[in-house]
């Protein structure tokens, strides 16, 4: 055993080697505290036990024995402090990543409904456009709730907010897994429907959305009824820029609102067949 050597430089070199190796474990595994704890234990505990055993053999009351006991205690204390430092660093890093993730969610999701906001809708459209096959289209459904303003004015904003949350839930249930539902503000929503081969597929989804949103709602034992009007644009038929597509779908939505409630209209620019039909 190196620590049994009489020369003090051997002791110094051995302890320095242990400190250096332990510091390397801490620096390399700061993000994995369990692995760091295991490495420090394997490195320090056997040596410390060896020191204590050797101190007992030569006499714990002697100067040399007390020196070995002091070295063992020092190693264990430093190891414990390093493990605590790793735990603190890990916790700080975890809190930082959690905060970063939460801020990312706040920047991309509507705080009331949990739906995608404009930023996430834009990012999702870009991703869908990148993966869309040449024979496929992306349908942009622009929705506005019919009758929501009257309910919001009559019952107040808290009830209106709860109604919007219920609308968001129904929208999520009406679409497929790869569709994206977003809230643009107020009672306006958007649905991105990728993989559309024919305009009738987009109209079919719009019909389903309107049917589900037109079913009665019950909030605080009060039954309420609203419906939805939808305007649809198709990419790339009506353009490739999302702002342009939203404007086009909004114009189609305006025509739907003018025609009455629960209507579906397509964008008039190069309109596909089947546009402008009311939804019963």
PDB file of C-alpha atoms in Angstrom:
ATOM      1  CA  UNK A   1       0.000   0.000   0.000  1.00  0.00           C
ATOM      2  CA  UNK A   2       1.470   3.335  -1.125  1.00  0.00           C
ATOM      3  CA  UNK A   3       0.228   5.167   1.962  1.00  0.00           C
ATOM      4  CA  UNK A   4       2.230   2.799   4.162  1.00  0.00           C
ATOM      5  CA  UNK A   5       5.453   4.167   2.715  1.00  0.00           C
ATOM      6  CA  UNK A   6       7.428   6.238   5.225  1.00  0.00           C
ATOM      7  CA  UNK A   7       8.226   9.094   2.861  1.00  0.00           C
ATOM      8  CA  UNK A   8       5.646  11.961   3.063  1.00  0.00           C
ATOM      9  CA  UNK A   9       5.943  12.700  -0.671  1.00  0.00           C
ATOM     10  CA  UNK A  10       4.422   9.297  -1.394  1.00  0.00           C
ATOM     11  CA  UNK A  11       1.444  10.217   0.789  1.00  0.00           C
ATOM     12  CA  UNK A  12       1.134  13.566  -0.971  1.00  0.00           C
ATOM     13  CA  UNK A  13       1.301  11.995  -4.437  1.00  0.00           C
ATOM     14  CA  UNK A  14      -1.291   9.353  -3.541  1.00  0.00           C
ATOM     15  CA  UNK A  15      -3.780  11.787  -2.054  1.00  0.00           C
ATOM     16  CA  UNK A  16      -3.224  14.220  -4.944  1.00  0.00           C
ATOM     17  CA  UNK A  17      -3.941  11.413  -7.405  1.00  0.00           C
ATOM     18  CA  UNK A  18      -7.192  10.605  -5.615  1.00  0.00           C
ATOM     19  CA  UNK A  19      -8.225  14.280  -5.593  1.00  0.00           C
ATOM     20  CA  UNK A  20      -7.375  14.651  -9.287  1.00  0.00           C
ATOM     21  CA  UNK A  21      -9.260  11.520 -10.270  1.00  0.00           C
ATOM     22  CA  UNK A  22     -12.242  12.549  -8.144  1.00  0.00           C
ATOM     23  CA  UNK A  23     -12.276  16.022  -9.690  1.00  0.00           C
ATOM     24  CA  UNK A  24     -12.313  14.426 -13.130  1.00  0.00           C
ATOM     25  CA  UNK A  25     -15.297  12.307 -12.161  1.00  0.00           C
ATOM     26  CA  UNK A  26     -17.139  15.394 -10.937  1.00  0.00           C
ATOM     27  CA  UNK A  27     -16.384  17.463 -14.038  1.00  0.00           C
ATOM     28  CA  UNK A  28     -17.280  14.707 -16.505  1.00  0.00           C
ATOM     29  CA  UNK A  29     -20.438  13.532 -14.773  1.00  0.00           C
ATOM     30  CA  UNK A  30     -21.935  16.733 -13.394  1.00  0.00           C
ATOM     31  CA  UNK A  31     -25.096  16.013 -15.374  1.00  0.00           C
ATOM     32  CA  UNK A  32     -25.365  12.465 -14.009  1.00  0.00           C
ATOM     33  CA  UNK A  33     -25.271  12.680 -10.207  1.00  0.00           C
ATOM     34  CA  UNK A  34     -25.837   8.975  -9.579  1.00  0.00           C
ATOM     35  CA  UNK A  35     -22.889   8.000 -11.741  1.00  0.00           C
ATOM     36  CA  UNK A  36     -20.772  10.653 -10.039  1.00  0.00           C
ATOM     37  CA  UNK A  37     -21.783   9.369  -6.598  1.00  0.00           C
ATOM     38  CA  UNK A  38     -20.856   5.815  -7.622  1.00  0.00           C
ATOM     39  CA  UNK A  39     -17.485   6.913  -9.034  1.00  0.00           C
ATOM     40  CA  UNK A  40     -16.605   8.952  -5.966  1.00  0.00           C
ATOM     41  CA  UNK A  41     -17.601   6.095  -3.669  1.00  0.00           C
ATOM     42  CA  UNK A  42     -15.473   3.570  -5.552  1.00  0.00           C
ATOM     43  CA  UNK A  43     -12.529   5.978  -5.569  1.00  0.00           C
ATOM     44  CA  UNK A  44     -12.576   7.368  -2.033  1.00  0.00           C
ATOM     45  CA  UNK A  45     -14.172   4.788   0.263  1.00  0.00           C
ATOM     46  CA  UNK A  46     -11.664   1.929  -0.236  1.00  0.00           C
ATOM     47  CA  UNK A  47      -8.703   4.272   0.244  1.00  0.00           C
ATOM     48  CA  UNK A  48     -10.249   5.877   3.327  1.00  0.00           C
ATOM     49  CA  UNK A  49     -11.011   2.478   4.839  1.00  0.00           C
ATOM     50  CA  UNK A  50      -7.459   1.402   4.096  1.00  0.00           C
ATOM     51  CA  UNK A  51      -6.143   4.462   5.917  1.00  0.00           C
ATOM     52  CA  UNK A  52      -8.308   3.759   8.961  1.00  0.00           C
ATOM     53  CA  UNK A  53      -7.300   0.101   9.048  1.00  0.00           C
ATOM     54  CA  UNK A  54      -3.634   1.001   8.719  1.00  0.00           C
ATOM     55  CA  UNK A  55      -3.986   3.630  11.456  1.00  0.00           C
ATOM     56  CA  UNK A  56      -5.469   0.987  13.741  1.00  0.00           C
ATOM     57  CA  UNK A  57      -2.636  -1.414  13.009  1.00  0.00           C
ATOM     58  CA  UNK A  58       0.114   1.078  13.797  1.00  0.00           C
ATOM     59  CA  UNK A  59      -1.765   2.613  16.690  1.00  0.00           C
ATOM     60  CA  UNK A  60      -4.463   5.243  16.443  1.00  0.00           C
ATOM     61  CA  UNK A  61      -2.925   7.228  19.296  1.00  0.00           C
ATOM     62  CA  UNK A  62       0.404   7.674  17.528  1.00  0.00           C
ATOM     63  CA  UNK A  63       1.149  10.759  15.458  1.00  0.00           C
ATOM     64  CA  UNK A  64       1.309   8.695  12.267  1.00  0.00           C
ATOM     65  CA  UNK A  65      -1.951   6.930  13.077  1.00  0.00           C
ATOM     66  CA  UNK A  66      -3.717  10.212  13.756  1.00  0.00           C
ATOM     67  CA  UNK A  67      -2.307  11.573  10.516  1.00  0.00           C
ATOM     68  CA  UNK A  68      -3.850   8.655   8.581  1.00  0.00           C
ATOM     69  CA  UNK A  69      -7.183   9.121  10.352  1.00  0.00           C
ATOM     70  CA  UNK A  70      -7.124  12.826   9.477  1.00  0.00           C
ATOM     71  CA  UNK A  71      -6.360  12.011   5.837  1.00  0.00           C
ATOM     72  CA  UNK A  72      -9.243   9.518   5.695  1.00  0.00           C
ATOM     73  CA  UNK A  73     -11.675  12.041   7.179  1.00  0.00           C
ATOM     74  CA  UNK A  74     -10.440  14.735   4.786  1.00  0.00           C
ATOM     75  CA  UNK A  75     -10.983  12.494   1.759  1.00  0.00           C
ATOM     76  CA  UNK A  76     -14.499  11.557   2.863  1.00  0.00           C
ATOM     77  CA  UNK A  77     -15.431  15.185   3.567  1.00  0.00           C
ATOM     78  CA  UNK A  78     -14.130  16.385   0.205  1.00  0.00           C
ATOM     79  CA  UNK A  79     -15.940  13.538  -1.565  1.00  0.00           C
ATOM     80  CA  UNK A  80     -19.192  14.427   0.200  1.00  0.00           C
ATOM     81  CA  UNK A  81     -18.763  18.105  -0.695  1.00  0.00           C
ATOM     82  CA  UNK A  82     -18.092  17.255  -4.336  1.00  0.00           C
ATOM     83  CA  UNK A  83     -21.202  15.058  -4.485  1.00  0.00           C
ATOM     84  CA  UNK A  84     -23.252  17.906  -2.998  1.00  0.00           C
ATOM     85  CA  UNK A  85     -21.771  20.289  -5.579  1.00  0.00           C
ATOM     86  CA  UNK A  86     -22.763  17.915  -8.375  1.00  0.00           C
ATOM     87  CA  UNK A  87     -26.266  17.649  -6.942  1.00  0.00           C
ATOM     88  CA  UNK A  88     -26.535  21.440  -6.833  1.00  0.00           C
ATOM     89  CA  UNK A  89     -25.211  21.818 -10.387  1.00  0.00           C
ATOM     90  CA  UNK A  90     -27.587  19.141 -11.634  1.00  0.00           C
ATOM     91  CA  UNK A  91     -30.548  20.775  -9.904  1.00  0.00           C
ATOM     92  CA  UNK A  92     -29.619  24.180 -11.322  1.00  0.00           C
ATOM     93  CA  UNK A  93     -29.265  22.755 -14.830  1.00  0.00           C
ATOM     94  CA  UNK A  94     -32.589  20.945 -14.489  1.00  0.00           C
ATOM     95  CA  UNK A  95     -34.342  24.118 -13.340  1.00  0.00           C
ATOM     96  CA  UNK A  96     -32.783  26.034 -16.228  1.00  0.00           C
ATOM     97  CA  UNK A  97     -33.958  23.470 -18.784  1.00  0.00           C
ATOM     98  CA  UNK A  98     -37.413  23.348 -17.217  1.00  0.00           C
ATOM     99  CA  UNK A  99     -37.686  27.129 -17.325  1.00  0.00           C
ATOM    100  CA  UNK A 100     -36.493  27.168 -20.918  1.00  0.00           C
ATOM    101  CA  UNK A 101     -39.063  24.519 -21.827  1.00  0.00           C
ATOM    102  CA  UNK A 102     -41.847  26.398 -20.041  1.00  0.00           C
ATOM    103  CA  UNK A 103     -40.911  29.651 -21.766  1.00  0.00           C
ATOM    104  CA  UNK A 104     -40.929  27.826 -25.086  1.00  0.00           C
ATOM    105  CA  UNK A 105     -44.433  26.571 -24.351  1.00  0.00           C
ATOM    106  CA  UNK A 106     -45.585  30.037 -23.328  1.00  0.00           C
ATOM    107  CA  UNK A 107     -44.246  31.403 -26.592  1.00  0.00           C
ATOM    108  CA  UNK A 108     -46.022  28.763 -28.695  1.00  0.00           C
ATOM    109  CA  UNK A 109     -49.269  27.898 -26.934  1.00  0.00           C
ATOM    110  CA  UNK A 110     -52.382  29.879 -26.154  1.00  0.00           C
ATOM    111  CA  UNK A 111     -52.515  30.265 -22.350  1.00  0.00           C
ATOM    112  CA  UNK A 112     -56.307  29.918 -22.136  1.00  0.00           C
ATOM    113  CA  UNK A 113     -57.035  26.938 -24.379  1.00  0.00           C
ATOM    114  CA  UNK A 114     -53.640  25.261 -24.639  1.00  0.00           C
ATOM    115  CA  UNK A 115     -53.924  25.312 -28.430  1.00  0.00           C
ATOM    116  CA  UNK A 116     -51.148  26.419 -30.736  1.00  0.00           C
ATOM    117  CA  UNK A 117     -50.747  30.181 -31.100  1.00  0.00           C
ATOM    118  CA  UNK A 118     -49.758  32.036 -34.253  1.00  0.00           C
ATOM    119  CA  UNK A 119     -46.060  31.245 -33.836  1.00  0.00           C
ATOM    120  CA  UNK A 120     -46.588  27.504 -33.480  1.00  0.00           C
ATOM    121  CA  UNK A 121     -49.149  27.499 -36.292  1.00  0.00           C
ATOM    122  CA  UNK A 122     -46.567  29.124 -38.534  1.00  0.00           C
ATOM    123  CA  UNK A 123     -43.853  26.655 -37.521  1.00  0.00           C
ATOM    124  CA  UNK A 124     -46.236  23.728 -38.013  1.00  0.00           C
ATOM    125  CA  UNK A 125     -47.254  24.939 -41.461  1.00  0.00           C
ATOM    126  CA  UNK A 126     -43.604  25.219 -42.468  1.00  0.00           C
ATOM    127  CA  UNK A 127     -42.935  21.643 -41.320  1.00  0.00           C
ATOM    128  CA  UNK A 128     -46.033  20.348 -43.088  1.00  0.00           C
ATOM    129  CA  UNK A 129     -45.043  22.132 -46.286  1.00  0.00           C
ATOM    130  CA  UNK A 130     -41.589  20.533 -46.132  1.00  0.00           C
ATOM    131  CA  UNK A 131     -42.997  17.003 -45.830  1.00  0.00           C
ATOM    132  CA  UNK A 132     -46.039  17.374 -48.093  1.00  0.00           C
ATOM    133  CA  UNK A 133     -45.971  15.219 -51.235  1.00  0.00           C
ATOM    134  CA  UNK A 134     -46.338  16.862 -54.616  1.00  0.00           C
ATOM    135  CA  UNK A 135     -49.844  15.432 -55.054  1.00  0.00           C
ATOM    136  CA  UNK A 136     -50.997  16.602 -51.630  1.00  0.00           C
ATOM    137  CA  UNK A 137     -52.307  19.923 -50.369  1.00  0.00           C
ATOM    138  CA  UNK A 138     -52.587  21.605 -46.992  1.00  0.00           C
ATOM    139  CA  UNK A 139     -56.031  22.928 -46.120  1.00  0.00           C
ATOM    140  CA  UNK A 140     -56.169  26.019 -43.929  1.00  0.00           C
ATOM    141  CA  UNK A 141     -59.513  26.212 -42.098  1.00  0.00           C
ATOM    142  CA  UNK A 142     -60.270  29.647 -40.670  1.00  0.00           C
ATOM    143  CA  UNK A 143     -63.047  29.387 -38.057  1.00  0.00           C
ATOM    144  CA  UNK A 144     -65.176  31.985 -36.344  1.00  0.00           C
ATOM    145  CA  UNK A 145     -67.804  31.169 -33.724  1.00  0.00           C
ATOM    146  CA  UNK A 146     -71.390  32.219 -34.480  1.00  0.00           C
ATOM    147  CA  UNK A 147     -73.224  33.555 -31.442  1.00  0.00           C
ATOM    148  CA  UNK A 148     -70.235  33.659 -29.110  1.00  0.00           C
ATOM    149  CA  UNK A 149     -70.205  37.438 -28.679  1.00  0.00           C
ATOM    150  CA  UNK A 150     -73.800  37.469 -27.424  1.00  0.00           C
ATOM    151  CA  UNK A 151     -73.046  34.773 -24.836  1.00  0.00           C
ATOM    152  CA  UNK A 152     -69.860  36.538 -23.759  1.00  0.00           C
ATOM    153  CA  UNK A 153     -71.735  39.821 -23.329  1.00  0.00           C
ATOM    154  CA  UNK A 154     -74.642  38.213 -21.486  1.00  0.00           C
ATOM    155  CA  UNK A 155     -72.785  35.922 -19.083  1.00  0.00           C
ATOM    156  CA  UNK A 156     -69.427  37.661 -18.811  1.00  0.00           C
ATOM    157  CA  UNK A 157     -65.861  36.876 -19.769  1.00  0.00           C
ATOM    158  CA  UNK A 158     -65.281  34.028 -17.271  1.00  0.00           C
ATOM    159  CA  UNK A 159     -68.130  32.041 -18.822  1.00  0.00           C
ATOM    160  CA  UNK A 160     -66.942  33.026 -22.279  1.00  0.00           C
ATOM    161  CA  UNK A 161     -63.462  31.752 -21.470  1.00  0.00           C
ATOM    162  CA  UNK A 162     -64.846  28.431 -20.259  1.00  0.00           C
ATOM    163  CA  UNK A 163     -66.844  28.159 -23.450  1.00  0.00           C
ATOM    164  CA  UNK A 164     -63.705  28.771 -25.508  1.00  0.00           C
ATOM    165  CA  UNK A 165     -61.907  26.022 -23.594  1.00  0.00           C
ATOM    166  CA  UNK A 166     -64.756  23.622 -24.382  1.00  0.00           C
ATOM    167  CA  UNK A 167     -64.628  24.654 -28.040  1.00  0.00           C
ATOM    168  CA  UNK A 168     -60.894  23.941 -28.078  1.00  0.00           C
ATOM    169  CA  UNK A 169     -61.531  20.482 -26.614  1.00  0.00           C
ATOM    170  CA  UNK A 170     -64.115  19.688 -29.277  1.00  0.00           C
ATOM    171  CA  UNK A 171     -61.836  20.941 -32.017  1.00  0.00           C
ATOM    172  CA  UNK A 172     -59.077  18.665 -30.794  1.00  0.00           C
ATOM    173  CA  UNK A 173     -61.470  15.720 -30.866  1.00  0.00           C
ATOM    174  CA  UNK A 174     -62.674  16.516 -34.383  1.00  0.00           C
ATOM    175  CA  UNK A 175     -59.302  16.488 -36.140  1.00  0.00           C
ATOM    176  CA  UNK A 176     -56.722  13.812 -36.913  1.00  0.00           C
ATOM    177  CA  UNK A 177     -53.464  13.318 -35.084  1.00  0.00           C
ATOM    178  CA  UNK A 178     -51.369  15.167 -37.670  1.00  0.00           C
ATOM    179  CA  UNK A 179     -53.754  18.122 -37.956  1.00  0.00           C
ATOM    180  CA  UNK A 180     -52.858  21.275 -36.032  1.00  0.00           C
ATOM    181  CA  UNK A 181     -55.459  23.321 -34.169  1.00  0.00           C
ATOM    182  CA  UNK A 182     -54.611  26.886 -33.220  1.00  0.00           C
ATOM    183  CA  UNK A 183     -56.281  29.903 -31.703  1.00  0.00           C
ATOM    184  CA  UNK A 184     -55.625  33.180 -33.460  1.00  0.00           C
ATOM    185  CA  UNK A 185     -57.342  35.320 -30.854  1.00  0.00           C
ATOM    186  CA  UNK A 186     -60.817  36.004 -29.516  1.00  0.00           C
ATOM    187  CA  UNK A 187     -63.208  33.444 -30.975  1.00  0.00           C
ATOM    188  CA  UNK A 188     -61.129  32.828 -34.110  1.00  0.00           C
ATOM    189  CA  UNK A 189     -59.426  29.486 -34.642  1.00  0.00           C
ATOM    190  CA  UNK A 190     -57.428  27.829 -37.390  1.00  0.00           C
ATOM    191  CA  UNK A 191     -56.951  24.196 -38.359  1.00  0.00           C
ATOM    192  CA  UNK A 192     -54.094  23.027 -40.568  1.00  0.00           C
ATOM    193  CA  UNK A 193     -55.053  19.852 -42.412  1.00  0.00           C
ATOM    194  CA  UNK A 194     -52.118  18.285 -44.301  1.00  0.00           C
ATOM    195  CA  UNK A 195     -52.274  15.418 -46.779  1.00  0.00           C
ATOM    196  CA  UNK A 196     -55.368  16.669 -48.630  1.00  0.00           C
ATOM    197  CA  UNK A 197     -55.790  15.021 -52.039  1.00  0.00           C
ATOM    198  CA  UNK A 198     -59.153  16.543 -52.971  1.00  0.00           C
ATOM    199  CA  UNK A 199     -61.035  19.641 -51.848  1.00  0.00           C
ATOM    200  CA  UNK A 200     -63.900  17.446 -50.675  1.00  0.00           C
ATOM    201  CA  UNK A 201     -61.639  16.108 -47.905  1.00  0.00           C
ATOM    202  CA  UNK A 202     -61.207  19.622 -46.549  1.00  0.00           C
ATOM    203  CA  UNK A 203     -64.925  20.296 -46.762  1.00  0.00           C
ATOM    204  CA  UNK A 204     -65.653  17.011 -44.997  1.00  0.00           C
ATOM    205  CA  UNK A 205     -63.478  18.052 -42.046  1.00  0.00           C
ATOM    206  CA  UNK A 206     -65.118  21.484 -41.962  1.00  0.00           C
ATOM    207  CA  UNK A 207     -68.558  19.839 -41.848  1.00  0.00           C
ATOM    208  CA  UNK A 208     -67.461  17.603 -38.988  1.00  0.00           C
ATOM    209  CA  UNK A 209     -66.056  20.561 -37.059  1.00  0.00           C
ATOM    210  CA  UNK A 210     -69.247  22.570 -37.470  1.00  0.00           C
ATOM    211  CA  UNK A 211     -71.429  19.661 -36.401  1.00  0.00           C
ATOM    212  CA  UNK A 212     -69.416  19.103 -33.229  1.00  0.00           C
ATOM    213  CA  UNK A 213     -69.199  22.788 -32.336  1.00  0.00           C
ATOM    214  CA  UNK A 214     -72.935  23.254 -32.949  1.00  0.00           C
ATOM    215  CA  UNK A 215     -73.939  20.756 -30.268  1.00  0.00           C
ATOM    216  CA  UNK A 216     -75.233  22.421 -27.121  1.00  0.00           C
ATOM    217  CA  UNK A 217     -72.923  23.388 -24.249  1.00  0.00           C
ATOM    218  CA  UNK A 218     -73.722  23.345 -20.542  1.00  0.00           C
ATOM    219  CA  UNK A 219     -71.851  25.688 -18.219  1.00  0.00           C
ATOM    220  CA  UNK A 220     -73.017  26.193 -14.630  1.00  0.00           C
ATOM    221  CA  UNK A 221     -76.341  24.472 -15.401  1.00  0.00           C
ATOM    222  CA  UNK A 222     -76.925  26.902 -18.257  1.00  0.00           C
ATOM    223  CA  UNK A 223     -77.376  25.461 -21.726  1.00  0.00           C
ATOM    224  CA  UNK A 224     -75.822  27.448 -24.542  1.00  0.00           C
ATOM    225  CA  UNK A 225     -75.730  27.052 -28.288  1.00  0.00           C
ATOM    226  CA  UNK A 226     -73.271  28.396 -30.798  1.00  0.00           C
ATOM    227  CA  UNK A 227     -72.137  27.351 -34.245  1.00  0.00           C
ATOM    228  CA  UNK A 228     -69.168  28.065 -36.461  1.00  0.00           C
ATOM    229  CA  UNK A 229     -68.493  29.462 -39.905  1.00  0.00           C
ATOM    230  CA  UNK A 230     -65.477  28.271 -41.862  1.00  0.00           C
ATOM    231  CA  UNK A 231     -63.378  29.665 -44.677  1.00  0.00           C
ATOM    232  CA  UNK A 232     -60.883  27.385 -46.409  1.00  0.00           C
ATOM    233  CA  UNK A 233     -57.803  28.008 -48.512  1.00  0.00           C
ATOM    234  CA  UNK A 234     -55.549  25.351 -49.990  1.00  0.00           C
ATOM    235  CA  UNK A 235     -51.791  25.344 -50.349  1.00  0.00           C
ATOM    236  CA  UNK A 236     -50.327  25.410 -52.956  1.00  0.00           C
ATOM    237  CA  UNK A 237     -53.537  26.066 -54.969  1.00  0.00           C
ATOM    238  CA  UNK A 238     -54.113  29.442 -53.323  1.00  0.00           C
ATOM    239  CA  UNK A 239     -50.491  30.226 -52.517  1.00  0.00           C
ATOM    240  CA  UNK A 240     -47.487  29.135 -50.488  1.00  0.00           C
ATOM    241  CA  UNK A 241     -47.223  31.971 -47.974  1.00  0.00           C
ATOM    242  CA  UNK A 242     -49.157  31.358 -44.757  1.00  0.00           C
ATOM    243  CA  UNK A 243     -50.124  35.016 -44.313  1.00  0.00           C
ATOM    244  CA  UNK A 244     -51.558  35.044 -47.818  1.00  0.00           C
ATOM    245  CA  UNK A 245     -53.385  31.766 -47.191  1.00  0.00           C
ATOM    246  CA  UNK A 246     -54.849  33.063 -43.927  1.00  0.00           C
ATOM    247  CA  UNK A 247     -56.030  36.241 -45.646  1.00  0.00           C
ATOM    248  CA  UNK A 248     -57.625  34.158 -48.371  1.00  0.00           C
ATOM    249  CA  UNK A 249     -59.310  31.848 -45.856  1.00  0.00           C
ATOM    250  CA  UNK A 250     -60.455  34.875 -43.840  1.00  0.00           C
ATOM    251  CA  UNK A 251     -62.074  36.352 -46.938  1.00  0.00           C
ATOM    252  CA  UNK A 252     -63.851  33.040 -47.535  1.00  0.00           C
ATOM    253  CA  UNK A 253     -64.929  33.061 -43.878  1.00  0.00           C
ATOM    254  CA  UNK A 254     -66.382  36.532 -44.337  1.00  0.00           C
ATOM    255  CA  UNK A 255     -68.498  35.229 -47.212  1.00  0.00           C
ATOM    256  CA  UNK A 256     -69.642  32.356 -45.004  1.00  0.00           C
ATOM    257  CA  UNK A 257     -70.698  34.811 -42.284  1.00  0.00           C
ATOM    258  CA  UNK A 258     -72.630  36.907 -44.790  1.00  0.00           C
ATOM    259  CA  UNK A 259     -74.501  33.857 -46.059  1.00  0.00           C
ATOM    260  CA  UNK A 260     -75.636  32.878 -42.565  1.00  0.00           C
ATOM    261  CA  UNK A 261     -74.488  30.567 -39.787  1.00  0.00           C
ATOM    262  CA  UNK A 262     -72.732  27.221 -40.140  1.00  0.00           C
ATOM    263  CA  UNK A 263     -71.448  27.815 -43.669  1.00  0.00           C
ATOM    264  CA  UNK A 264     -68.315  26.636 -45.453  1.00  0.00           C
ATOM    265  CA  UNK A 265     -66.728  28.562 -48.311  1.00  0.00           C
ATOM    266  CA  UNK A 266     -63.475  28.113 -50.170  1.00  0.00           C
ATOM    267  CA  UNK A 267     -61.138  30.866 -51.224  1.00  0.00           C
ATOM    268  CA  UNK A 268     -62.273  32.430 -54.499  1.00  0.00           C
ATOM    269  CA  UNK A 269     -58.783  32.508 -56.044  1.00  0.00           C
ATOM    270  CA  UNK A 270     -58.752  29.461 -58.327  1.00  0.00           C
ATOM    271  CA  UNK A 271     -61.600  27.954 -56.293  1.00  0.00           C
ATOM    272  CA  UNK A 272     -61.880  24.162 -56.198  1.00  0.00           C
ATOM    273  CA  UNK A 273     -65.088  22.395 -57.078  1.00  0.00           C
ATOM    274  CA  UNK A 274     -67.664  22.188 -54.304  1.00  0.00           C
ATOM    275  CA  UNK A 275     -66.986  25.641 -52.863  1.00  0.00           C
ATOM    276  CA  UNK A 276     -69.612  27.800 -51.306  1.00  0.00           C
ATOM    277  CA  UNK A 277     -71.905  25.043 -50.113  1.00  0.00           C
ATOM    278  CA  UNK A 278     -73.769  25.541 -46.888  1.00  0.00           C
ATOM    279  CA  UNK A 279     -73.445  22.980 -44.156  1.00  0.00           C
ATOM    280  CA  UNK A 280     -76.704  21.690 -42.757  1.00  0.00           C
TER     281      UNK A 280
END
